[in-house]
């Protein structure tokens, strides 16, 4: 059995899919001696743009940096509100706070774990400048419906597509549907640079601003290479560029992303098949025809969730919770408001180990352990009557 207790082992909740050619690519960059921002980064940007079918992509150091810069280029600043689902990684919220704006937390649909146009509309305030849909699990959201609700107002869309690289919506790749779209390439994302991120800008003007802002406001690197005597700082900026070492890893990953995506879809289907035997662990549907799945989430009855998590852990299986709701986080309670779906879901979700190195045996072990844990936790005191799926308050 390949499942081990080490958090970085096959039973880890997530881990990068690096297979050796990344190391050769890093060696190439080291041998060339070009660090920081450089040609490798620019080549990665061009390859990302070609893959997504867009004119331009700006690579940055992290997904959080991508969100921060995208919000700034959309004009967000102090006094503004940004609508964001509470059920997201805290990075979405920290990026909003970094601009001086405040979050307006939206609820989510219990089936997709994404905010719908209705949830977003319900969270709008007079000060809302941007809405930030989060593509939970990699599933695309319908931007047409969302933008239709914003039509008469000066509100932009910044997509948090950190989970959704490679996913599609109506035949277009996520990122090619007209919003400012942000990706993450951190260590647990489907495509990894080790750490990295990218923004799809809407216009060449935005692209130019983002390229300066990611490098301390300095004019383009090309401009710098020519003007050796000095350089010009055009505006406030950040140290947010993607290094050549990280870009080299990303280029290798992108070149075999078709395989990575196919493997993730295959694993998701294997889990789905195995989980049909455990109806009480309802699998969250990610529309895997169109989605490159980021995670594999089941909903189990809330009273049992934490104990089931502990039993999996005891068996060497790292399950996770994506995510503890942000409106209940100590740092963000100031912006809290009741979000009934999110609060219900938060007690039920469990992310199973999900990464391309999982074996068939790992999946059998995880699902068998999950079934046994549920049976232990949900059996009545006499040990005979497990709670049935039909008794789960409408789920
Ligand atoms: C990973 C992630 C981010 C942030 O990306 P980093 O590259 O880790 O900074 C933002 N939002 C969501 C939903 C994420 O999963």
mmCIF file of N, CA and C and ligand atoms in Angstrom, residues 61-65 67 88-92 134-135 160-163 183-189 195-197 294 323, ligand 1:
data_model
loop_
_atom_site.group_PDB
_atom_site.id
_atom_site.type_symbol
_atom_site.label_atom_id
_atom_site.label_comp_id
_atom_site.label_asym_id
_atom_site.label_seq_id
_atom_site.Cartn_x
_atom_site.Cartn_y
_atom_site.Cartn_z
ATOM 1 N N UNK A 61 4.535 37.033 -9.193
ATOM 2 C CA UNK A 61 5.187 36.138 -8.228
ATOM 3 C C UNK A 61 4.239 35.141 -7.573
ATOM 4 N N UNK A 62 2.993 35.531 -7.354
ATOM 5 C CA UNK A 62 2.015 34.665 -6.677
ATOM 6 C C UNK A 62 0.607 34.983 -7.191
ATOM 7 N N UNK A 63 -0.320 34.091 -6.879
ATOM 8 C CA UNK A 63 -1.719 34.354 -7.204
ATOM 9 C C UNK A 63 -2.257 35.532 -6.402
ATOM 10 N N UNK A 64 -1.790 35.667 -5.171
ATOM 11 C CA UNK A 64 -2.232 36.787 -4.334
ATOM 12 C C UNK A 64 -1.774 38.113 -4.947
ATOM 13 N N UNK A 65 -0.532 38.155 -5.440
ATOM 14 C CA UNK A 65 -0.031 39.359 -6.113
ATOM 15 C C UNK A 65 -0.856 39.648 -7.368
ATOM 16 N N UNK A 67 -4.028 38.969 -7.850
ATOM 17 C CA UNK A 67 -5.308 39.559 -7.424
ATOM 18 C C UNK A 67 -5.113 41.008 -6.984
ATOM 19 N N UNK A 88 -13.599 30.932 0.262
ATOM 20 C CA UNK A 88 -12.431 30.991 -0.608
ATOM 21 C C UNK A 88 -11.181 30.983 0.264
ATOM 22 N N UNK A 89 -10.030 30.844 -0.380
ATOM 23 C CA UNK A 89 -8.773 30.941 0.364
ATOM 24 C C UNK A 89 -8.642 32.384 0.861
ATOM 25 N N UNK A 90 -8.084 32.550 2.059
ATOM 26 C CA UNK A 90 -8.002 33.893 2.652
ATOM 27 C C UNK A 90 -7.208 34.871 1.773
ATOM 28 N N UNK A 91 -6.421 34.359 0.835
ATOM 29 C CA UNK A 91 -5.662 35.232 -0.073
ATOM 30 C C UNK A 91 -6.576 36.176 -0.852
ATOM 31 N N UNK A 92 -7.763 35.710 -1.247
ATOM 32 C CA UNK A 92 -8.688 36.571 -2.001
ATOM 33 C C UNK A 92 -9.013 37.811 -1.174
ATOM 34 N N UNK A 134 -15.116 33.550 -7.390
ATOM 35 C CA UNK A 134 -14.066 32.556 -7.156
ATOM 36 C C UNK A 134 -14.499 31.262 -7.839
ATOM 37 N N UNK A 135 -13.643 30.738 -8.692
ATOM 38 C CA UNK A 135 -13.995 29.555 -9.485
ATOM 39 C C UNK A 135 -13.663 28.307 -8.664
ATOM 40 N N UNK A 160 -11.167 35.362 -9.576
ATOM 41 C CA UNK A 160 -10.159 34.575 -8.867
ATOM 42 C C UNK A 160 -10.228 33.163 -9.450
ATOM 43 N N UNK A 161 -9.399 32.945 -10.469
ATOM 44 C CA UNK A 161 -9.364 31.643 -11.151
ATOM 45 C C UNK A 161 -8.151 30.839 -10.698
ATOM 46 N N UNK A 162 -7.760 31.044 -9.428
ATOM 47 C CA UNK A 162 -6.592 30.341 -8.886
ATOM 48 C C UNK A 162 -6.721 28.825 -9.048
ATOM 49 N N UNK A 163 -7.976 28.316 -8.975
ATOM 50 C CA UNK A 163 -8.190 26.865 -9.092
ATOM 51 C C UNK A 163 -8.395 26.424 -10.531
ATOM 52 N N UNK A 183 -4.700 33.860 -12.129
ATOM 53 C CA UNK A 183 -4.353 32.462 -11.860
ATOM 54 C C UNK A 183 -3.275 32.394 -10.778
ATOM 55 N N UNK A 184 -3.234 31.238 -10.104
ATOM 56 C CA UNK A 184 -2.143 30.954 -9.162
ATOM 57 C C UNK A 184 -1.390 29.732 -9.659
ATOM 58 N N UNK A 185 -0.082 29.778 -9.541
ATOM 59 C CA UNK A 185 0.742 28.605 -9.852
ATOM 60 C C UNK A 185 1.542 28.208 -8.616
ATOM 61 N N UNK A 186 0.923 28.273 -7.446
ATOM 62 C CA UNK A 186 1.628 27.863 -6.222
ATOM 63 C C UNK A 186 1.754 26.342 -6.187
ATOM 64 N N UNK A 187 2.358 25.835 -5.119
ATOM 65 C CA UNK A 187 2.781 24.432 -5.110
ATOM 66 C C UNK A 187 1.637 23.430 -5.203
ATOM 67 N N UNK A 188 0.415 23.816 -4.818
ATOM 68 C CA UNK A 188 -0.670 22.833 -4.835
ATOM 69 C C UNK A 188 -1.622 23.020 -6.006
ATOM 70 N N UNK A 189 -1.345 23.969 -6.878
ATOM 71 C CA UNK A 189 -2.259 24.190 -8.002
ATOM 72 C C UNK A 189 -1.944 23.216 -9.149
ATOM 73 N N UNK A 195 6.089 28.651 -6.951
ATOM 74 C CA UNK A 195 5.212 29.770 -6.618
ATOM 75 C C UNK A 195 5.107 30.623 -7.868
ATOM 76 N N UNK A 196 3.921 31.149 -8.127
ATOM 77 C CA UNK A 196 3.755 31.994 -9.301
ATOM 78 C C UNK A 196 2.302 32.375 -9.479
ATOM 79 N N UNK A 197 2.072 33.273 -10.405
ATOM 80 C CA UNK A 197 0.708 33.693 -10.707
ATOM 81 C C UNK A 197 0.684 34.412 -12.034
ATOM 82 N N UNK A 294 -9.507 20.924 -9.309
ATOM 83 C CA UNK A 294 -8.476 21.343 -8.357
ATOM 84 C C UNK A 294 -8.501 20.453 -7.126
ATOM 85 N N UNK A 323 -13.041 25.814 2.443
ATOM 86 C CA UNK A 323 -12.159 26.569 3.308
ATOM 87 C C UNK A 323 -12.913 26.902 4.575
HETATM 88 C C1 LIG B 1 -4.062 29.605 -4.192
HETATM 89 C C2 LIG B 1 -5.158 30.594 -4.134
HETATM 90 C C3 LIG B 1 -4.938 31.988 -4.159
HETATM 91 C C4 LIG B 1 -3.599 32.619 -3.992
HETATM 92 O O1 LIG B 1 -2.609 32.142 -4.794
HETATM 93 P P1 LIG B 1 -1.081 32.094 -4.256
HETATM 94 O O2 LIG B 1 -0.329 31.779 -5.511
HETATM 95 O O3 LIG B 1 -1.000 31.010 -3.245
HETATM 96 O O4 LIG B 1 -0.753 33.448 -3.721
HETATM 97 C C5 LIG B 1 -6.034 32.825 -4.244
HETATM 98 N N1 LIG B 1 -7.282 32.343 -4.280
HETATM 99 C C6 LIG B 1 -7.550 31.021 -4.223
HETATM 100 C C7 LIG B 1 -8.963 30.555 -4.291
HETATM 101 C C8 LIG B 1 -6.491 30.106 -4.123
HETATM 102 O O5 LIG B 1 -6.757 28.789 -4.032
#
